[in-house]
Amino acid sequence: MATFELYRRSTIGMCLTETLDEMVSNGILSPELAIQVLVQFDKSMTEALDSQVKSKVTIKGHLHTYRFCDNVWTFIVQDAMFKYDDIQENVGQVKIVACDSKLLTQ
Amino acid sequence: MATSTTSSVYIQVIEDVINKVREEFINNGGPGEGVLNELQGLWELKMMQAGAVVGPIDRSAVAKSMAPGAASNTVHDLNVPYEGPDEYETPTADLLFPPTPMQTPMQTPLPVQTPLPVMAPTPLPGTMENSYNIPTGGGTPITPSDYSSINENGNGASDKAGRPSPYMQAPSPWMNQRPPLDVNVAYVEGREDVDRGAANQPTTQDFFLLSAGKRKRDELSTQYRPGGYIPQQDGAADETVDKLEIGQGSHPQPGHGLKLTSRIPQLDGPIPDPYDDALSTPNIYNYQGVVSEDYNVANTPAPPELQAQTPALINQNDVLDDDEDEPLNENDDDDDLDDVDQGEELNTHHLVLAQFDKVTRAKSRWRCTLKDGIMHINNKDVLFNKATGEFDF
């Protein structure tokens, strides 16, 4: 199963990466095993988002930058407004990074 | 911060990852389940520290209760002091500077009603002063003690700065005169005081005692420090000029003169000094010792215990020390930048990670449909199954 390393940049992924870094640098974990853990995280996170999350979000704002490179869209949206679950959040600038979902199903 | 659903999904992901890599850890000469448990504990600890998981984790009772349980306690301990001083510091600094209008007519027992004077919604400064100046008059002696404890924990330094206490070595008048407007300056003062304080002094000296050359620097620094704070702001050149004059005045002792002269180039850059000293005096080893100590200080910026107690203060202390020890400035700048970057990533950087199904554009109107995303906005993690974006370019 193909996975994205995209989610490693999320909070949970960063926390895992930091943990693995510490343990590898302390010598209690081999780098190979750490990479295996990260790959497993990619899978588990993708599955969890696919199966357990049902919420829907709408985003509006001013598109400051768009970029499509290596099948990854990157948007920088200014004055963005997020709506979900009757909650509205406003953000001065947000970066959206999105991989092609079709790559996973292939 | 995270919504409860986000938190629960995160916990399940952690659990899933741990379960699925367990085999790798146990078999094939892996490091064993203990390391796996440590991995999970550290991971969850970091998640709680980041606020992405709302601890304590229920499932912690199942197996790895040790790590998550301790972690949740630690998290609470960490969070409270971080916010506490920040909340207290600004108001107290403001409240403590008007101690001059102490003779306000607010001698009423009103302040006694509020056990935490700082938390009172915008009380008059005079009221605050009275609240802990009249512990005997008030019916409850709790108020002053509470207040003092707060000050001890949060910003005893600024308190001392406001009203000179016997702990102050040099209750210089400029402390009171300094306007409370500049919060940064107030911070620095507090740190300077803490640094001066008896608590931190011994540790610093322990570090410095490593070589004999440092003692001279200590003497110099103690000369500088009490009144030396002002020249430091103006620029180190002033100090050195004074010193140089003194040294040249006492010509019969060339060693002292050279020592002081050496100090000037040391601030400008350490390289020329050793040569001068080598040419003239055998004291070169002392000076080199000083230089190398500076680097040692750079390598070990602060004792870990101190960092654990008051990280913000320690950072500032480092900055101050490095301002004195010129060669370290570059490193400090880097550290500061790193800290800023981390802070942005963790707190202020808003990010959406997702997969896109479709991205279309009609003139300047962009539409995109995303799925399976993780958003980190306004310090909250939000997961979504689908998202639509409409942007004007």
Short mmCIF file of C-alpha atoms in Angstrom, two decimals:
data_model
loop_
_atom_site.label_atom_id
_atom_site.label_comp_id
_atom_site.label_asym_id
_atom_site.label_seq_id
_atom_site.Cartn_x
_atom_site.Cartn_y
_atom_site.Cartn_z
CA MET A 1 0.00 0.00 0.00
CA ALA A 2 1.34 3.31 -1.00
CA THR A 3 1.46 5.97 1.61
CA PHE A 4 2.22 9.62 1.86
CA GLU A 5 4.83 10.98 4.14
CA LEU A 6 2.74 14.11 4.16
CA TYR A 7 1.24 13.58 7.57
CA ARG A 8 4.61 13.41 9.23
CA ARG A 9 4.53 17.18 9.27
CA SER A 10 1.45 17.21 11.46
CA THR A 11 1.63 17.55 15.20
CA ILE A 12 1.38 13.85 15.81
CA GLY A 13 3.92 13.10 13.11
CA MET A 14 6.37 15.68 14.40
CA CYS A 15 6.04 14.31 17.89
CA LEU A 16 6.76 10.83 16.63
CA THR A 17 9.69 12.03 14.59
CA GLU A 18 11.18 13.85 17.54
CA THR A 19 10.75 10.81 19.72
CA LEU A 20 12.40 8.55 17.20
CA ASP A 21 15.21 11.02 16.72
CA GLU A 22 15.91 11.06 20.42
CA MET A 23 15.82 7.32 20.72
CA VAL A 24 18.03 6.79 17.71
CA SER A 25 20.55 9.34 18.87
CA ASN A 26 20.54 7.73 22.29
CA GLY A 27 21.40 4.46 20.65
CA ILE A 28 18.42 2.52 21.94
CA LEU A 29 16.76 2.32 18.56
CA SER A 30 18.19 1.48 15.19
CA PRO A 31 17.54 3.94 12.38
CA GLU A 32 16.07 1.18 10.26
CA LEU A 33 13.49 0.36 12.89
CA ALA A 34 12.72 4.04 13.32
CA ILE A 35 11.97 4.31 9.62
CA GLN A 36 9.73 1.29 9.87
CA VAL A 37 7.82 3.02 12.63
CA LEU A 38 7.43 6.10 10.50
CA VAL A 39 6.16 4.08 7.55
CA GLN A 40 3.69 2.39 9.83
CA PHE A 41 2.60 5.79 11.05
CA ASP A 42 1.98 6.88 7.46
CA LYS A 43 -0.30 3.91 6.98
CA SER A 44 -2.08 4.16 10.29
CA MET A 45 -2.68 7.87 9.99
CA THR A 46 -4.04 7.54 6.48
CA GLU A 47 -6.33 4.72 7.49
CA ALA A 48 -7.57 6.55 10.53
CA LEU A 49 -8.35 9.67 8.54
CA ASP A 50 -10.15 7.59 5.96
CA SER A 51 -12.20 5.47 8.32
CA GLN A 52 -12.68 7.36 11.56
CA VAL A 53 -13.03 10.99 10.54
CA LYS A 54 -16.33 12.16 9.13
CA SER A 55 -16.25 15.92 9.51
CA LYS A 56 -16.38 18.34 6.64
CA VAL A 57 -14.64 21.66 6.36
CA THR A 58 -15.03 24.63 4.07
CA ILE A 59 -12.20 27.03 3.51
CA LYS A 60 -12.47 30.45 1.95
CA GLY A 61 -9.93 33.12 1.50
CA HIS A 62 -7.61 34.99 -0.75
CA LEU A 63 -5.22 32.80 -2.67
CA HIS A 64 -1.83 34.38 -2.33
CA THR A 65 0.29 31.65 -3.89
CA TYR A 66 -0.43 28.45 -5.74
CA ARG A 67 2.02 25.84 -6.82
CA PHE A 68 1.71 22.42 -8.35
CA CYS A 69 4.89 20.45 -8.30
CA ASP A 70 5.49 16.72 -8.25
CA ASN A 71 1.79 16.07 -7.91
CA VAL A 72 1.59 18.19 -4.79
CA TRP A 73 -0.54 21.28 -4.62
CA THR A 74 0.57 24.01 -2.31
CA PHE A 75 -1.66 26.97 -1.58
CA ILE A 76 -0.94 29.89 0.61
CA VAL A 77 -4.25 31.44 1.53
CA GLN A 78 -4.55 34.74 3.29
CA ASP A 79 -7.40 35.86 5.48
CA ALA A 80 -8.70 32.34 5.44
CA MET A 81 -11.95 31.37 7.07
CA PHE A 82 -12.47 27.80 8.19
CA LYS A 83 -15.91 26.46 8.95
CA TYR A 84 -16.54 23.10 10.55
CA ASP A 85 -18.96 21.76 13.10
CA ASP A 86 -20.63 25.17 13.44
CA ILE A 87 -17.25 26.55 14.37
CA GLN A 88 -15.62 29.32 12.44
CA GLU A 89 -11.93 30.06 12.63
CA ASN A 90 -10.15 32.91 10.96
CA VAL A 91 -6.51 32.76 10.13
CA GLY A 92 -4.30 35.45 8.69
CA GLN A 93 -2.33 33.09 6.52
CA VAL A 94 -2.48 29.38 6.10
CA LYS A 95 -0.50 26.96 4.03
CA ILE A 96 -2.32 24.08 2.42
CA VAL A 97 -0.31 21.13 1.18
CA ALA A 98 -2.20 18.44 -0.66
CA CYS A 99 -1.04 15.28 -2.36
CA ASP A 100 -2.93 13.64 -5.19
CA SER A 101 -5.43 11.25 -3.69
CA LYS A 102 -5.41 9.14 -6.84
CA LEU A 103 -1.84 8.12 -6.17
CA LEU A 104 -3.01 6.17 -3.15
CA THR A 105 -5.61 4.15 -4.95
CA GLN A 106 -3.33 3.00 -7.69
CA MET B 1 -5.18 22.16 21.80
CA ALA B 2 -7.28 19.59 20.09
CA THR B 3 -10.86 18.72 19.86
CA SER B 4 -11.86 15.58 21.66
CA THR B 5 -12.39 13.69 18.41
CA THR B 6 -8.97 14.68 17.16
CA SER B 7 -7.46 13.58 20.40
CA SER B 8 -9.16 10.22 20.31
CA VAL B 9 -8.14 9.61 16.72
CA TYR B 10 -4.57 10.51 17.61
CA ILE B 11 -4.62 8.09 20.49
CA GLN B 12 -5.94 5.35 18.28
CA VAL B 13 -3.29 6.06 15.68
CA ILE B 14 -0.59 5.85 18.30
CA GLU B 15 -2.04 2.60 19.54
CA ASP B 16 -2.29 1.22 16.03
CA VAL B 17 1.28 2.12 15.18
CA ILE B 18 2.62 0.66 18.38
CA ASN B 19 0.71 -2.56 17.94
CA LYS B 20 1.76 -3.02 14.37
CA VAL B 21 5.44 -2.46 14.96
CA ARG B 22 5.52 -4.57 18.10
CA GLU B 23 6.52 -7.63 16.16
CA GLU B 24 9.47 -5.83 14.67
CA PHE B 25 10.58 -4.72 18.10
CA ILE B 26 10.35 -8.13 19.68
CA ASN B 27 11.46 -10.45 16.91
CA ASN B 28 14.53 -10.47 14.71
CA GLY B 29 16.77 -9.28 17.48
CA GLY B 30 14.78 -6.11 17.97
CA PRO B 31 15.28 -3.92 20.98
CA GLY B 32 12.38 -5.46 22.82
CA GLU B 33 9.06 -4.38 24.18
CA GLY B 34 10.57 -2.11 26.79
CA VAL B 35 11.93 0.16 24.11
CA LEU B 36 8.57 0.06 22.38
CA ASN B 37 6.87 1.15 25.58
CA GLU B 38 9.38 3.93 25.95
CA LEU B 39 8.66 5.02 22.42
CA GLN B 40 4.96 5.13 23.12
CA GLY B 41 5.44 6.94 26.39
CA LEU B 42 7.66 9.59 24.86
CA TRP B 43 5.38 10.02 21.91
CA GLU B 44 2.31 10.47 24.06
CA LEU B 45 4.18 12.78 26.36
CA LYS B 46 5.13 15.00 23.48
CA MET B 47 1.61 14.92 22.16
CA MET B 48 0.25 16.07 25.48
CA GLN B 49 2.89 18.73 25.77
CA ALA B 50 1.92 19.95 22.35
CA GLY B 51 -1.68 19.92 23.47
CA ALA B 52 -2.63 17.63 20.63
CA VAL B 53 -3.82 14.90 22.95
CA VAL B 54 -6.07 15.65 25.84
CA GLY B 55 -4.60 13.62 28.65
CA PRO B 56 -4.85 11.51 30.62
CA ILE B 57 -5.28 8.70 28.18
CA ASP B 58 -8.01 6.32 29.25
CA ARG B 59 -6.36 3.28 27.79
CA SER B 60 -3.36 4.01 29.91
CA ALA B 61 -4.84 1.74 32.55
CA VAL B 62 -4.65 -1.19 30.18
CA ALA B 63 -0.95 -1.68 29.79
CA LYS B 64 1.51 1.15 29.77
CA SER B 65 0.03 3.01 32.66
CA MET B 66 3.37 4.15 33.96
CA ALA B 67 4.53 6.42 31.23
CA PRO B 68 1.25 8.10 30.30
CA GLY B 69 0.25 8.62 33.90
CA ALA B 70 3.46 10.33 34.79
CA ALA B 71 3.30 12.17 31.56
CA SER B 72 -0.06 13.70 32.27
CA ASN B 73 1.10 14.98 35.60
CA THR B 74 4.19 16.43 34.08
CA VAL B 75 2.20 18.13 31.44
CA HIS B 76 0.03 19.89 33.91
CA ASP B 77 3.03 20.96 35.88
CA LEU B 78 4.66 22.30 32.81
CA ASN B 79 1.68 24.16 31.51
CA VAL B 80 0.81 25.98 34.64
CA PRO B 81 4.12 27.66 35.34
CA TYR B 82 4.47 28.68 31.76
CA GLU B 83 1.31 30.68 31.75
CA GLY B 84 1.42 31.66 35.36
CA PRO B 85 4.43 33.95 35.33
CA ASP B 86 3.32 35.54 32.12
CA GLU B 87 0.00 36.43 33.58
CA TYR B 88 1.38 37.65 36.80
CA GLU B 89 4.43 39.36 35.54
CA THR B 90 2.90 42.17 33.59
CA PRO B 91 0.30 43.22 36.10
CA THR B 92 2.65 43.07 39.03
CA ALA B 93 5.22 45.15 37.28
CA ASP B 94 2.57 47.71 36.60
CA LEU B 95 1.16 47.48 40.05
CA LEU B 96 4.44 47.72 41.80
CA PHE B 97 5.69 50.79 40.13
CA PRO B 98 3.17 53.14 41.60
CA PRO B 99 4.18 52.30 45.16
CA THR B 100 4.75 56.00 45.65
CA PRO B 101 1.04 56.77 45.90
CA MET B 102 0.94 54.47 48.87
CA GLN B 103 -0.85 57.05 50.93
CA THR B 104 -3.98 56.49 48.93
CA PRO B 105 -7.15 56.77 50.92
CA MET B 106 -7.98 53.13 50.25
CA GLN B 107 -7.29 51.99 53.79
CA THR B 108 -10.59 50.13 53.72
CA PRO B 109 -10.64 46.40 54.31
CA LEU B 110 -11.87 45.91 50.75
CA PRO B 111 -8.77 44.18 49.46
CA VAL B 112 -9.05 41.57 52.11
CA GLN B 113 -12.07 40.24 50.27
CA THR B 114 -9.91 39.20 47.36
CA PRO B 115 -7.46 36.53 48.35
CA LEU B 116 -5.55 36.80 45.09
CA PRO B 117 -4.94 40.46 44.53
CA VAL B 118 -3.42 39.93 41.15
CA MET B 119 -6.46 38.23 39.80
CA ALA B 120 -8.78 41.00 40.89
CA PRO B 121 -10.31 42.70 37.88
CA THR B 122 -8.37 45.92 37.52
CA PRO B 123 -8.08 47.03 41.09
CA LEU B 124 -6.49 50.33 41.86
CA PRO B 125 -2.78 50.13 42.31
CA GLY B 126 -3.13 51.76 45.64
CA THR B 127 -5.50 49.07 46.68
CA MET B 128 -3.01 46.45 45.83
CA GLU B 129 -0.34 48.13 47.83
CA ASN B 130 -2.56 48.36 50.81
CA SER B 131 -3.65 44.79 50.54
CA TYR B 132 -0.23 43.53 51.40
CA ASN B 133 1.03 46.46 53.29
CA ILE B 134 -1.59 46.17 55.99
CA PRO B 135 -1.60 42.52 56.80
CA THR B 136 -2.22 43.32 60.45
CA GLY B 137 -5.17 45.58 59.76
CA GLY B 138 -6.81 43.06 57.47
CA GLY B 139 -8.77 40.25 59.01
CA THR B 140 -7.05 37.59 56.92
CA PRO B 141 -3.32 37.15 56.98
CA ILE B 142 -3.69 34.94 53.96
CA THR B 143 -3.50 37.76 51.52
CA PRO B 144 0.06 38.81 52.09
CA SER B 145 1.35 35.29 52.27
CA ASP B 146 -0.36 34.38 49.05
CA TYR B 147 1.02 37.38 47.44
CA SER B 148 4.51 36.74 48.59
CA SER B 149 4.40 33.17 47.43
CA ILE B 150 3.24 34.27 44.05
CA ASN B 151 6.07 36.65 43.87
CA GLU B 152 8.55 34.07 44.94
CA ASN B 153 7.40 31.73 42.22
CA GLY B 154 6.57 34.05 39.45
CA ASN B 155 8.55 37.24 39.51
CA GLY B 156 10.22 37.86 42.75
CA ALA B 157 12.85 39.67 40.80
CA SER B 158 10.57 42.34 39.47
CA ASP B 159 9.05 42.70 42.90
CA LYS B 160 12.45 43.40 44.31
CA ALA B 161 13.06 45.75 41.50
CA GLY B 162 9.96 47.65 42.42
CA ARG B 163 10.61 47.92 46.11
CA PRO B 164 14.16 47.40 47.29
CA SER B 165 14.50 44.57 49.70
CA PRO B 166 17.40 43.42 51.86
CA TYR B 167 18.21 40.80 49.23
CA MET B 168 19.14 43.43 46.78
CA GLN B 169 22.84 43.94 46.65
CA ALA B 170 22.70 47.22 44.85
CA PRO B 171 19.32 48.91 45.11
CA SER B 172 20.33 51.33 42.46
CA PRO B 173 17.94 54.20 41.98
CA TRP B 174 17.53 53.73 38.26
CA MET B 175 15.50 50.63 38.90
CA ASN B 176 12.71 52.62 40.38
CA GLN B 177 13.07 55.38 37.90
CA ARG B 178 12.91 53.11 34.93
CA PRO B 179 9.52 53.43 33.33
CA PRO B 180 7.39 50.32 33.47
CA LEU B 181 6.32 50.76 29.89
CA ASP B 182 9.08 48.74 28.32
CA VAL B 183 8.24 45.17 29.13
CA ASN B 184 11.45 43.87 27.65
CA VAL B 185 13.57 46.03 29.85
CA ALA B 186 11.62 44.88 32.83
CA TYR B 187 12.34 41.33 31.85
CA VAL B 188 16.03 41.98 31.62
CA GLU B 189 16.08 43.65 34.97
CA GLY B 190 14.39 40.72 36.56
CA ARG B 191 16.86 38.39 35.04
CA GLU B 192 19.74 40.48 36.10
CA ASP B 193 18.45 40.41 39.62
CA VAL B 194 17.95 36.70 39.56
CA ASP B 195 21.42 36.32 38.23
CA ARG B 196 22.68 38.50 41.02
CA GLY B 197 20.65 36.57 43.51
CA ALA B 198 22.23 34.14 45.88
CA ALA B 199 20.48 31.16 44.31
CA ASN B 200 22.17 31.22 40.97
CA GLN B 201 25.44 32.69 41.98
CA PRO B 202 27.09 29.55 43.33
CA THR B 203 26.38 27.51 40.24
CA THR B 204 27.87 30.12 38.00
CA GLN B 205 30.92 30.29 40.12
CA ASP B 206 31.25 26.56 40.04
CA PHE B 207 31.44 26.78 36.34
CA PHE B 208 33.90 29.57 36.40
CA LEU B 209 36.20 28.10 38.99
CA LEU B 210 37.43 25.62 36.45
CA SER B 211 40.42 27.75 35.63
CA ALA B 212 42.38 30.37 37.42
CA GLY B 213 42.10 32.87 34.64
CA LYS B 214 38.41 33.13 35.17
CA ARG B 215 38.81 34.60 38.59
CA LYS B 216 40.13 37.76 37.16
CA ARG B 217 37.20 37.92 34.89
CA ASP B 218 34.87 37.36 37.78
CA GLU B 219 36.34 40.25 39.62
CA LEU B 220 35.98 42.37 36.59
CA SER B 221 32.47 41.24 35.97
CA THR B 222 31.45 41.88 39.54
CA GLN B 223 32.81 45.32 39.14
CA TYR B 224 30.81 45.75 36.04
CA ARG B 225 27.63 44.08 37.03
CA PRO B 226 26.09 46.20 39.79
CA GLY B 227 26.51 49.45 37.95
CA GLY B 228 27.59 47.84 34.77
CA TYR B 229 24.21 47.14 33.41
CA ILE B 230 23.77 50.58 31.96
CA PRO B 231 27.02 50.64 30.04
CA GLN B 232 26.16 47.31 28.66
CA GLN B 233 23.16 48.79 26.96
CA ASP B 234 25.13 51.72 25.69
CA GLY B 235 27.79 49.46 24.26
CA ALA B 236 30.71 47.66 25.66
CA ALA B 237 33.21 50.15 24.33
CA ASP B 238 32.44 52.60 27.10
CA GLU B 239 33.42 50.20 29.83
CA THR B 240 36.61 49.26 28.18
CA VAL B 241 37.63 52.83 27.64
CA ASP B 242 37.27 53.53 31.32
CA LYS B 243 39.20 50.46 32.19
CA LEU B 244 41.91 51.32 29.78
CA GLU B 245 42.36 54.71 31.33
CA ILE B 246 42.64 53.20 34.75
CA GLY B 247 45.13 50.68 33.57
CA GLN B 248 47.28 53.22 31.85
CA GLY B 249 47.19 55.41 34.90
CA SER B 250 48.92 52.68 36.85
CA HIS B 251 51.92 52.27 34.64
CA PRO B 252 54.20 50.77 37.29
CA GLN B 253 52.16 47.59 36.99
CA PRO B 254 52.31 46.66 33.35
CA GLY B 255 50.61 43.38 33.97
CA HIS B 256 47.39 45.05 35.06
CA GLY B 257 47.57 47.51 32.30
CA LEU B 258 47.93 44.80 29.78
CA LYS B 259 45.22 42.81 31.29
CA LEU B 260 42.84 45.66 30.91
CA THR B 261 44.04 46.44 27.46
CA SER B 262 43.51 42.88 26.54
CA ARG B 263 39.95 43.18 27.57
CA ILE B 264 39.18 45.67 24.86
CA PRO B 265 40.21 43.53 21.96
CA GLN B 266 38.51 40.68 23.64
CA LEU B 267 35.24 42.40 23.14
CA ASP B 268 36.10 43.31 19.61
CA GLY B 269 37.48 39.91 18.82
CA PRO B 270 39.68 37.56 20.77
CA ILE B 271 42.36 36.98 18.21
CA PRO B 272 44.66 39.98 18.61
CA ASP B 273 44.89 39.71 22.37
CA PRO B 274 46.95 36.58 22.75
CA TYR B 275 49.59 37.97 20.46
CA ASP B 276 49.96 41.19 22.39
CA ASP B 277 50.12 39.29 25.62
CA ALA B 278 52.54 36.77 24.25
CA LEU B 279 54.86 39.50 23.13
CA SER B 280 54.86 41.38 26.36
CA THR B 281 53.94 39.17 29.26
CA PRO B 282 53.80 35.52 30.14
CA ASN B 283 50.20 35.98 31.18
CA ILE B 284 49.09 34.64 27.87
CA TYR B 285 47.91 31.44 29.41
CA ASN B 286 45.54 33.24 31.64
CA TYR B 287 44.00 35.04 28.76
CA GLN B 288 43.73 32.00 26.66
CA GLY B 289 42.11 30.38 29.58
CA VAL B 290 39.52 33.07 29.58
CA VAL B 291 38.84 32.66 25.94
CA SER B 292 38.52 28.93 26.18
CA GLU B 293 36.22 29.30 29.14
CA ASP B 294 34.01 31.43 27.09
CA TYR B 295 33.64 28.65 24.63
CA ASN B 296 32.98 26.25 27.43
CA VAL B 297 30.22 28.45 28.60
CA ALA B 298 28.87 28.45 25.10
CA ASN B 299 28.88 24.69 24.98
CA THR B 300 27.05 24.41 28.26
CA PRO B 301 24.79 27.40 28.26
CA ALA B 302 22.90 26.65 31.41
CA PRO B 303 22.58 24.01 34.05
CA PRO B 304 19.66 21.77 33.19
CA GLU B 305 18.00 22.10 36.57
CA LEU B 306 17.79 25.81 36.17
CA GLN B 307 16.32 25.41 32.75
CA ALA B 308 13.71 23.14 34.11
CA GLN B 309 12.69 25.64 36.73
CA THR B 310 12.53 28.82 34.77
CA PRO B 311 13.39 28.33 31.14
CA ALA B 312 12.62 31.84 30.07
CA LEU B 313 14.91 33.36 32.63
CA ILE B 314 17.74 31.07 31.78
CA ASN B 315 17.54 31.87 28.13
CA GLN B 316 17.84 35.49 28.86
CA ASN B 317 20.72 34.85 31.18
CA ASP B 318 22.50 33.14 28.38
CA VAL B 319 21.94 36.08 26.16
CA LEU B 320 23.35 38.40 28.76
CA ASP B 321 26.37 36.28 29.39
CA ASP B 322 27.03 36.02 25.74
CA ASP B 323 26.74 39.71 25.30
CA GLU B 324 29.62 39.94 27.68
CA ASP B 325 31.50 37.12 26.06
CA GLU B 326 31.65 38.34 22.56
CA PRO B 327 32.58 35.17 20.65
CA LEU B 328 29.34 33.50 21.57
CA ASN B 329 26.98 35.90 19.94
CA GLU B 330 26.67 33.99 16.75
CA ASN B 331 25.61 30.85 18.48
CA ASP B 332 23.12 32.72 20.55
CA ASP B 333 21.54 34.29 17.57
CA ASP B 334 21.17 30.90 16.02
CA ASP B 335 19.59 29.54 19.14
CA ASP B 336 17.17 32.39 19.26
CA LEU B 337 16.24 31.87 15.66
CA ASP B 338 15.77 28.20 16.23
CA ASP B 339 13.51 28.88 19.14
CA VAL B 340 11.49 31.27 17.09
CA ASP B 341 11.18 28.77 14.32
CA GLN B 342 10.05 26.08 16.65
CA GLY B 343 7.56 28.37 18.19
CA GLU B 344 6.16 29.22 14.82
CA GLU B 345 5.89 25.64 13.85
CA LEU B 346 4.24 24.63 17.04
CA ASN B 347 2.03 27.58 17.72
CA THR B 348 1.61 30.21 15.10
CA HIS B 349 2.11 28.38 11.87
CA HIS B 350 -1.18 27.36 10.35
CA LEU B 351 -0.98 24.35 8.17
CA VAL B 352 -3.35 22.05 6.34
CA LEU B 353 -2.09 18.66 5.21
CA ALA B 354 -4.47 16.77 3.00
CA GLN B 355 -5.02 14.90 -0.24
CA PHE B 356 -6.68 16.63 -3.13
CA ASP B 357 -9.36 15.11 -5.27
CA LYS B 358 -9.76 17.98 -7.68
CA VAL B 359 -8.42 21.46 -8.18
CA THR B 360 -10.13 23.72 -10.70
CA ARG B 361 -9.89 27.32 -11.69
CA ALA B 362 -12.30 29.64 -13.43
CA LYS B 363 -10.67 32.98 -14.10
CA SER B 364 -9.37 34.03 -10.73
CA ARG B 365 -11.64 31.76 -8.76
CA TRP B 366 -10.05 28.59 -7.49
CA ARG B 367 -11.92 25.63 -6.13
CA CYS B 368 -10.41 22.57 -4.60
CA THR B 369 -11.81 19.51 -2.97
CA LEU B 370 -9.63 17.92 -0.35
CA LYS B 371 -9.99 14.82 1.74
CA ASP B 372 -8.39 13.12 4.69
CA GLY B 373 -6.73 16.20 6.06
CA ILE B 374 -5.06 17.35 9.21
CA MET B 375 -5.39 21.03 9.96
CA HIS B 376 -3.36 22.88 12.49
CA ILE B 377 -4.95 26.28 12.84
CA ASN B 378 -5.06 28.64 15.76
CA ASN B 379 -3.10 26.15 17.80
CA LYS B 380 -5.72 23.48 17.35
CA ASP B 381 -5.55 20.25 15.48
CA VAL B 382 -8.64 19.49 13.45
CA LEU B 383 -9.11 16.46 11.26
CA PHE B 384 -11.46 16.36 8.34
CA ASN B 385 -12.75 13.80 5.95
CA LYS B 386 -13.65 16.26 3.24
CA ALA B 387 -12.92 19.89 2.67
CA THR B 388 -13.79 22.35 -0.04
CA GLY B 389 -11.80 25.45 -0.66
CA GLU B 390 -12.85 28.54 -2.55
CA PHE B 391 -10.14 31.07 -3.11
CA ASP B 392 -9.85 34.32 -4.99
CA PHE B 393 -6.50 34.85 -6.56
#
